[in-house]
mmCIF file of C-alpha atoms and ligand atoms in Angstrom:
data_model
loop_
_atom_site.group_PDB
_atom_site.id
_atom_site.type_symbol
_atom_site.label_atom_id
_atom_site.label_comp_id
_atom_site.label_asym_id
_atom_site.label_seq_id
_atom_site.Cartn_x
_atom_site.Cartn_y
_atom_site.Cartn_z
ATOM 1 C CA UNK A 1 -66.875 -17.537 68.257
ATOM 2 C CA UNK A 2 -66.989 -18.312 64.569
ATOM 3 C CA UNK A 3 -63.938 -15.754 64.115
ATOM 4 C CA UNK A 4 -62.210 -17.943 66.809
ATOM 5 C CA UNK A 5 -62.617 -21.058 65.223
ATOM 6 C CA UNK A 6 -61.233 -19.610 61.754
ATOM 7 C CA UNK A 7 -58.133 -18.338 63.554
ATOM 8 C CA UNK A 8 -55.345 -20.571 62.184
ATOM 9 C CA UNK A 9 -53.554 -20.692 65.677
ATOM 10 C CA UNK A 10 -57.228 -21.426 67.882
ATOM 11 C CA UNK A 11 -58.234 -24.067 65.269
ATOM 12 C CA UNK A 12 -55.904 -27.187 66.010
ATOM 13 C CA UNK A 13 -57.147 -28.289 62.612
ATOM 14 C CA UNK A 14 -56.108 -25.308 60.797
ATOM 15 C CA UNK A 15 -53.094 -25.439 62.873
ATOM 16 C CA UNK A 16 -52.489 -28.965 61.317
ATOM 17 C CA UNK A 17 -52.978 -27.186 57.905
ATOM 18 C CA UNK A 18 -50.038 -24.735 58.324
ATOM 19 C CA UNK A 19 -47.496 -27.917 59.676
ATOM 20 C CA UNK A 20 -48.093 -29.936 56.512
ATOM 21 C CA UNK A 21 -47.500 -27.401 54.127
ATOM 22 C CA UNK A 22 -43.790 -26.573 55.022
ATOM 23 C CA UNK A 23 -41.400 -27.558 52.389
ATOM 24 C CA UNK A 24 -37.892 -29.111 53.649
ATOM 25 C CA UNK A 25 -34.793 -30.887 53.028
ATOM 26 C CA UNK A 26 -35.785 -34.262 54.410
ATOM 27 C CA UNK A 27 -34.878 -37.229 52.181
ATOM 28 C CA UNK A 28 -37.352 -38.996 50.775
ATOM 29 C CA UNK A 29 -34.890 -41.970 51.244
ATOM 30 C CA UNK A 30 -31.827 -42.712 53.400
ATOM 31 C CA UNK A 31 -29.064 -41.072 50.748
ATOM 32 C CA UNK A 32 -26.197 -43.118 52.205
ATOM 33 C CA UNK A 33 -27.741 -45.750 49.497
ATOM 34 C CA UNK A 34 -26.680 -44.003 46.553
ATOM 35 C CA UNK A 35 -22.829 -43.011 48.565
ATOM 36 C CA UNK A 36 -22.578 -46.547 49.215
ATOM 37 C CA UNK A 37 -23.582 -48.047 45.445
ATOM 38 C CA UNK A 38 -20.979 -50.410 44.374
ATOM 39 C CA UNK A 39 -20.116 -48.076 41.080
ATOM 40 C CA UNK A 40 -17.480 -50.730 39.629
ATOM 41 C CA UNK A 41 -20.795 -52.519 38.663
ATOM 42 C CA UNK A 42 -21.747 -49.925 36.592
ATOM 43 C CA UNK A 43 -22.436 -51.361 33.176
ATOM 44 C CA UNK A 44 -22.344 -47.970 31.021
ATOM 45 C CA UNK A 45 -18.973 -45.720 30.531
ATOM 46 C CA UNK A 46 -19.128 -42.031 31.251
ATOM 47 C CA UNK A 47 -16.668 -39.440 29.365
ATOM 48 C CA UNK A 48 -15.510 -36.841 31.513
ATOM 49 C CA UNK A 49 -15.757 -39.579 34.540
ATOM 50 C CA UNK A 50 -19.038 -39.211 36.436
ATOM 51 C CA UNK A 51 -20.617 -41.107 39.404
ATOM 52 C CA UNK A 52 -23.579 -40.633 41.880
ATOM 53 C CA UNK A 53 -21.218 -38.891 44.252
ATOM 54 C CA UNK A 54 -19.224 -36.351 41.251
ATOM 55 C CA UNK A 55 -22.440 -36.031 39.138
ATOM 56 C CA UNK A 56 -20.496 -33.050 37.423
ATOM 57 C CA UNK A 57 -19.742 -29.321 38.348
ATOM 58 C CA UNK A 58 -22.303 -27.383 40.125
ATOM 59 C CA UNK A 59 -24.692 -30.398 40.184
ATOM 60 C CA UNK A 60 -25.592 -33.198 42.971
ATOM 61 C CA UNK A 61 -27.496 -35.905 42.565
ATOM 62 C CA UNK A 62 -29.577 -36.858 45.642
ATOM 63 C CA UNK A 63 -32.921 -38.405 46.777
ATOM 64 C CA UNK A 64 -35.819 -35.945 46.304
ATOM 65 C CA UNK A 65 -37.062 -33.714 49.272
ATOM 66 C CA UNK A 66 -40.332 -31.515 49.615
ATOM 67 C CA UNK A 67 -38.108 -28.527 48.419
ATOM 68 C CA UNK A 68 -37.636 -29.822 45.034
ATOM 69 C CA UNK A 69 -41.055 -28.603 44.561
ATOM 70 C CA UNK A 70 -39.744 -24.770 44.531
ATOM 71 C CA UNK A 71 -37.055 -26.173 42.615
ATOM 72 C CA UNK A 72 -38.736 -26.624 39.238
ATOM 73 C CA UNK A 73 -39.493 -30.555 40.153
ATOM 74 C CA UNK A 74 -42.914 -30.298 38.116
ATOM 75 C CA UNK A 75 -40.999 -28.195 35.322
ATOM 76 C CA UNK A 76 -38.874 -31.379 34.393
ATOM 77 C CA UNK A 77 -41.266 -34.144 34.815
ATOM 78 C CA UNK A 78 -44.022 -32.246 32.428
ATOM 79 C CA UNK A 79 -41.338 -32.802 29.850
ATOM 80 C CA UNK A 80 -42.071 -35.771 30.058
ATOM 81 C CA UNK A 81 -45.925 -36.530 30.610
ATOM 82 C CA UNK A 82 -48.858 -34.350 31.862
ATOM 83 C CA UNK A 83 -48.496 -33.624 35.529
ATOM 84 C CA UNK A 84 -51.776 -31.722 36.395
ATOM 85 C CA UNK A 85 -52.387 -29.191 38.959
ATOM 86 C CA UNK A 86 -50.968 -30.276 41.733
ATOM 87 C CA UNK A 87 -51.410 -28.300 45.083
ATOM 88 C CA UNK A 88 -48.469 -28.117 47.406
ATOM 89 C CA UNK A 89 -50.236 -29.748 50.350
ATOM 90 C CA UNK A 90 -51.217 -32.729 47.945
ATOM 91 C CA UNK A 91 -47.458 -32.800 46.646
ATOM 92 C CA UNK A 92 -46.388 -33.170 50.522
ATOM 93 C CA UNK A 93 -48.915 -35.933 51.102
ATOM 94 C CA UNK A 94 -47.961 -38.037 48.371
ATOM 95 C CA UNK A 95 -44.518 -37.370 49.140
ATOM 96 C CA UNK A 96 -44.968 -38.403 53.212
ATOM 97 C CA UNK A 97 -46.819 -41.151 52.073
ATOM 98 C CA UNK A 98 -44.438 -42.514 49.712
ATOM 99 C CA UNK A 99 -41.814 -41.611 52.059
ATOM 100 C CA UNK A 100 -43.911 -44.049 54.679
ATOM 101 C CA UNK A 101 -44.089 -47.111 52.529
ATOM 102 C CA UNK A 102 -40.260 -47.195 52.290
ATOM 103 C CA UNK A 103 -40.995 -48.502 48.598
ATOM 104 C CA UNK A 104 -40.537 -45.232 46.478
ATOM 105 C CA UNK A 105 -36.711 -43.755 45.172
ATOM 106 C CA UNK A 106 -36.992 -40.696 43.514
ATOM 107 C CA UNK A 107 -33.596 -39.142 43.031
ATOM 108 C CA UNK A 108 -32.953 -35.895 41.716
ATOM 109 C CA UNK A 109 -30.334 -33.879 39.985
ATOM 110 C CA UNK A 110 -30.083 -30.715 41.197
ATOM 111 C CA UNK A 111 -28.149 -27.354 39.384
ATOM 112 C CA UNK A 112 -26.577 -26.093 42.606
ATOM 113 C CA UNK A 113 -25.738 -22.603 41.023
ATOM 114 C CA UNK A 114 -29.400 -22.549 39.136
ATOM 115 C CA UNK A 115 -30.877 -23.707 42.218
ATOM 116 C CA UNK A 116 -33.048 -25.833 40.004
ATOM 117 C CA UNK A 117 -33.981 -29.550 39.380
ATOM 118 C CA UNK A 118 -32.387 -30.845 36.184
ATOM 119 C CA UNK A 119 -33.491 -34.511 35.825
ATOM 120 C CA UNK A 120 -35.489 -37.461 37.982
ATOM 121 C CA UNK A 121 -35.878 -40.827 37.716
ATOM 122 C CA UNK A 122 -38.084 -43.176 40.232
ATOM 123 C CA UNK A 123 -37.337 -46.984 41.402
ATOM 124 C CA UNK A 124 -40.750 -48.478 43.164
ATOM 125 C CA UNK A 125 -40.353 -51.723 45.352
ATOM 126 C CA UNK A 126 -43.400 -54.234 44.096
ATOM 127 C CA UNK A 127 -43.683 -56.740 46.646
ATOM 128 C CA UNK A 128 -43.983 -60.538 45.822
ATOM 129 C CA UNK A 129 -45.609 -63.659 47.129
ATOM 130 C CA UNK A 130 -43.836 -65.625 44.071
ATOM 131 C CA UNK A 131 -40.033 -65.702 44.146
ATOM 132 C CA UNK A 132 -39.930 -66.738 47.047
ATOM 133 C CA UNK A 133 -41.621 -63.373 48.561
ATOM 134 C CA UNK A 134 -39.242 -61.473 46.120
ATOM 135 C CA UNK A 135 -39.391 -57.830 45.381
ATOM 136 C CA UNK A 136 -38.993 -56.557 41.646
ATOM 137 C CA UNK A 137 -38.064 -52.962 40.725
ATOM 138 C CA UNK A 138 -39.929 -50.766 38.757
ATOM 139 C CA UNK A 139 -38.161 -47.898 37.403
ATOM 140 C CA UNK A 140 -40.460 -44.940 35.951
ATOM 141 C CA UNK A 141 -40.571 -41.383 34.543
ATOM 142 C CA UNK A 142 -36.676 -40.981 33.899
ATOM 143 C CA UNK A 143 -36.142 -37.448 32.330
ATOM 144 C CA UNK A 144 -34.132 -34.751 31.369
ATOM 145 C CA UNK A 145 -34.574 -31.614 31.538
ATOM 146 C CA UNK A 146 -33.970 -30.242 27.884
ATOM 147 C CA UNK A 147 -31.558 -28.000 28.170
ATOM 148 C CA UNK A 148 -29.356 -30.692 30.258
ATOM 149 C CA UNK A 149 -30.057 -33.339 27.637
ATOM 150 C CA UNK A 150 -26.809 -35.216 26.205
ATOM 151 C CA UNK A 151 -24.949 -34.644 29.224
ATOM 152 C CA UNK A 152 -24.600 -37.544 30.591
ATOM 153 C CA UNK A 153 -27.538 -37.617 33.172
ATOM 154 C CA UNK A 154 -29.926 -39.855 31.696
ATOM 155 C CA UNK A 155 -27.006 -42.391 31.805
ATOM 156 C CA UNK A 156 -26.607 -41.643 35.416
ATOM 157 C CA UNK A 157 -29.852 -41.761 36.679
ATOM 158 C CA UNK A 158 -30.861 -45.187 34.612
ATOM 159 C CA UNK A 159 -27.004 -46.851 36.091
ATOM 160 C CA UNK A 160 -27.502 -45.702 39.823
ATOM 161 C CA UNK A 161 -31.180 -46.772 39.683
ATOM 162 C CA UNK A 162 -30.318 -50.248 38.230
ATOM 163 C CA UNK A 163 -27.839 -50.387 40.670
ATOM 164 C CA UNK A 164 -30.162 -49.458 43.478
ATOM 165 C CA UNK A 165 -32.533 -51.989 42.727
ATOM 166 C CA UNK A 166 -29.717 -55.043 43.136
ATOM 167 C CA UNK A 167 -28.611 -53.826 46.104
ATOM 168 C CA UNK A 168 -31.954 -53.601 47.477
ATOM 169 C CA UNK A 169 -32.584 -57.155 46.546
ATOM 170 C CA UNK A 170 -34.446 -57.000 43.491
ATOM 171 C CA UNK A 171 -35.136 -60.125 41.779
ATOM 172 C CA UNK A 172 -35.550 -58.346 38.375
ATOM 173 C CA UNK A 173 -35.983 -54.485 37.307
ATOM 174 C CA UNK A 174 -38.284 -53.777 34.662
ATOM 175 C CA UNK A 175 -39.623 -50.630 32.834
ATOM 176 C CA UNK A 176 -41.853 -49.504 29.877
ATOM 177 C CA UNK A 177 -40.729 -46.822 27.224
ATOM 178 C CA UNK A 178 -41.520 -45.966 24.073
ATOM 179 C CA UNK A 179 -39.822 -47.723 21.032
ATOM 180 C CA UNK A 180 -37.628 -44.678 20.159
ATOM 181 C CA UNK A 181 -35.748 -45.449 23.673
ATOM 182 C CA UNK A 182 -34.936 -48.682 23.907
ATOM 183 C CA UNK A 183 -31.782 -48.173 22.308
ATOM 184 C CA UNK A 184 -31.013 -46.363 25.645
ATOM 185 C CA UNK A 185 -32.031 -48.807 28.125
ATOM 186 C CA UNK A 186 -30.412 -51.484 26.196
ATOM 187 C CA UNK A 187 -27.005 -50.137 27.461
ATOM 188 C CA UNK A 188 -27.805 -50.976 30.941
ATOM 189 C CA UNK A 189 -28.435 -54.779 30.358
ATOM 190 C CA UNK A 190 -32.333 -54.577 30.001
ATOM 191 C CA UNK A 191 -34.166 -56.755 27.325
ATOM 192 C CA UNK A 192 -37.311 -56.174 25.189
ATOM 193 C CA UNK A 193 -39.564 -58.985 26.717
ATOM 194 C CA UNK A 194 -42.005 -61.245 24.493
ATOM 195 C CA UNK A 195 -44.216 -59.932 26.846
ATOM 196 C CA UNK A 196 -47.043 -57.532 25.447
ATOM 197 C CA UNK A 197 -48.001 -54.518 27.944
ATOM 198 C CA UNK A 198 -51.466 -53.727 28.282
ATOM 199 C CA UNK A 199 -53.472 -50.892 30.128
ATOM 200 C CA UNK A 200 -57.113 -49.767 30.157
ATOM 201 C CA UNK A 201 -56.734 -46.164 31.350
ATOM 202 C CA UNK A 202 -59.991 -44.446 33.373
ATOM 203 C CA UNK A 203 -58.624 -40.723 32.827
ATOM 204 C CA UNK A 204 -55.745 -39.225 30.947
HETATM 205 C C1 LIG B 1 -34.068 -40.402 27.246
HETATM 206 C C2 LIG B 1 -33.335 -39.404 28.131
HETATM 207 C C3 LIG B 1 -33.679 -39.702 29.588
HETATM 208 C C4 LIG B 1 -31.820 -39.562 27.932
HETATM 209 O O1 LIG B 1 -31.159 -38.690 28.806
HETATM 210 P P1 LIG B 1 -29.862 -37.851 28.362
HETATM 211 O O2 LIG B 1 -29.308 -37.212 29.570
HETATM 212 O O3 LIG B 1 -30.210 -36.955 27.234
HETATM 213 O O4 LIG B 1 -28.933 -38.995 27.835
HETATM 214 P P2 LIG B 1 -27.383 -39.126 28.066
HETATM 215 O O5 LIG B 1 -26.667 -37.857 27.803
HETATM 216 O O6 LIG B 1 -27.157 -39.744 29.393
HETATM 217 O O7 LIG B 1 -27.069 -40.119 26.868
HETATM 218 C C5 LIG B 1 -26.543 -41.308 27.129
HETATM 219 C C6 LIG B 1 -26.331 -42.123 25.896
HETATM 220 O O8 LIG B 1 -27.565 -42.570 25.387
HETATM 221 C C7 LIG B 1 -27.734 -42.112 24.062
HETATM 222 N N1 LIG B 1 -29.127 -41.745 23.964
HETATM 223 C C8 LIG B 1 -29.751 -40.693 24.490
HETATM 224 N N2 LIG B 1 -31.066 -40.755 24.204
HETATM 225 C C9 LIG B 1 -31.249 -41.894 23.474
HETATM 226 C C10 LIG B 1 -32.376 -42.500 22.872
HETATM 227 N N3 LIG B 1 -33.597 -41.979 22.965
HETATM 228 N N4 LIG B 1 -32.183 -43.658 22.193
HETATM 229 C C11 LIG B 1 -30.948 -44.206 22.095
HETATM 230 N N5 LIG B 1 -29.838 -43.660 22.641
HETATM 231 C C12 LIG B 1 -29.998 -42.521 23.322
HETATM 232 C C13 LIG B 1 -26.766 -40.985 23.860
HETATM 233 O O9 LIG B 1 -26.390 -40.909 22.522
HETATM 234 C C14 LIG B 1 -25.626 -41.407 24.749
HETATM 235 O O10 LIG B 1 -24.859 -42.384 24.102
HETATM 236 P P3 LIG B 1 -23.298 -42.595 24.436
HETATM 237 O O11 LIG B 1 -23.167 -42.892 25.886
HETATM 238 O O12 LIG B 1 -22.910 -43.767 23.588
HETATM 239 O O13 LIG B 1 -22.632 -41.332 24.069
HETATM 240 C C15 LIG B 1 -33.687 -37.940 27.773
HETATM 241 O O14 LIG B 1 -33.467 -37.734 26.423
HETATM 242 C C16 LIG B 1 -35.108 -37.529 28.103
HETATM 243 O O15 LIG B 1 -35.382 -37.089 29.220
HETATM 244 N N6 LIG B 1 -36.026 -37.627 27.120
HETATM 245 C C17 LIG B 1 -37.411 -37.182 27.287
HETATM 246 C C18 LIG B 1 -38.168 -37.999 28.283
HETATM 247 C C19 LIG B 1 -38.129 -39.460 27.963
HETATM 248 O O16 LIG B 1 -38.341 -39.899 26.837
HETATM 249 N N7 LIG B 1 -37.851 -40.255 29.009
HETATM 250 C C20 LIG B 1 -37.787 -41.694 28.907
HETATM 251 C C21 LIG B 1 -39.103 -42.273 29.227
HETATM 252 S S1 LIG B 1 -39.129 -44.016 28.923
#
């Protein structure tokens, strides 16, 4: 009986188990958003010519998808911050319930021929009751893999996400970076606030 109910098949629970853990190619947002981005808008130039749809040879840029996570997603981002040990059923149930909330753009730039994620960069929705019930974008943990850095992608990323964020009715789009960057963000129309940021962190 016991060896019954530990059989992954005879255990609808363990059952469940297995479904959730399968990694696919299902958008973690519609892409027709970033095809349909008005790129005339675009603030920043790009030399060779790039856009969300010609990213460059070999490379697509795309919303993010469970797969990324055999693609070296967790490589790139812990260039940029710690990223833990993260098991691949909690990386799907973050990712279904981000997916869920509708609120949460992750795109990725994928290496076709490398079969590998090369950069990321994250627009969150924060829902208002001021503005008139507005929403304001967040953008967070843009980066570059190393070896891709100076290409062009970082530019990419930070112009379709600012894009993004008008055409999904942002009021404002704000993010936080270290001094050494804001010479970067500057070229996409953002402004150091008078505003001081402030955090009281309960773990690192
Ligand atoms: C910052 C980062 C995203 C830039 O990406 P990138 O792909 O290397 O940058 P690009 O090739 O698109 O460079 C675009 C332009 O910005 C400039 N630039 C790049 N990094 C810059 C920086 N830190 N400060 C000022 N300008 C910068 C480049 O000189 C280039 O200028 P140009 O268009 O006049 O030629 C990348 O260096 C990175 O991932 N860094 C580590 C993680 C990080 O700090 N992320 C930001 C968190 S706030």
């Amino acid at each position: 009986m016991q060896a019954q109910l530990l059989h992954p098949i005879s255990n609808p629970c363990n059952f469940f188990r297995i479904a959730v853990m399968i990694l696919d190619e299902a958008p973690l947002f519609d892409p027709g958003l970033l095809a349909e981005l008005d790129w005339s808008q675009n603030m920043v130039s790009f030399c060779p010519d790039i856009s969300p749809v010609h990213p460059g040879a070999g490379l697509v840029l795309r919303p993010l998808c469970t797969s990324d996570l055999d693609r070296g997603f967790y490589k790139v981002l812990g260039q940029l911050t710690k990223v833990g040990d993260v098991t691949t059923e909690q990386f799907i149930k973050k990712f279904e319930h981000m997916k869920q909330s509708g609120d949460y753009y992750a795109v990725v730039v994928e290496d076709l021929n490398l079969g590998q994620i090369v950069a990321t960069a994250t627009l969150i929705m924060e829902h208002k009751f001021i503005h008139g019930c507005a929403k304001r974008g967040r953008i967070e943990e843009v980066v570059v893999s190393d070896e891709c850095r100076g290409k062009q992608l970082g530019k990419l990323l930070l112009s379709v996400l600012t894009l993004l964020s008008k055409k999904l009715g942002c009021y404002k789009v704000t993010l936080e970076c270290k001094p050494k960057n804001v010479a970067f963000y500057e070229k996409f129309g953002y402004v150091a606030s008078d505003e001081t940021y402030m955090q009281r962190r309960f773990s690192d």
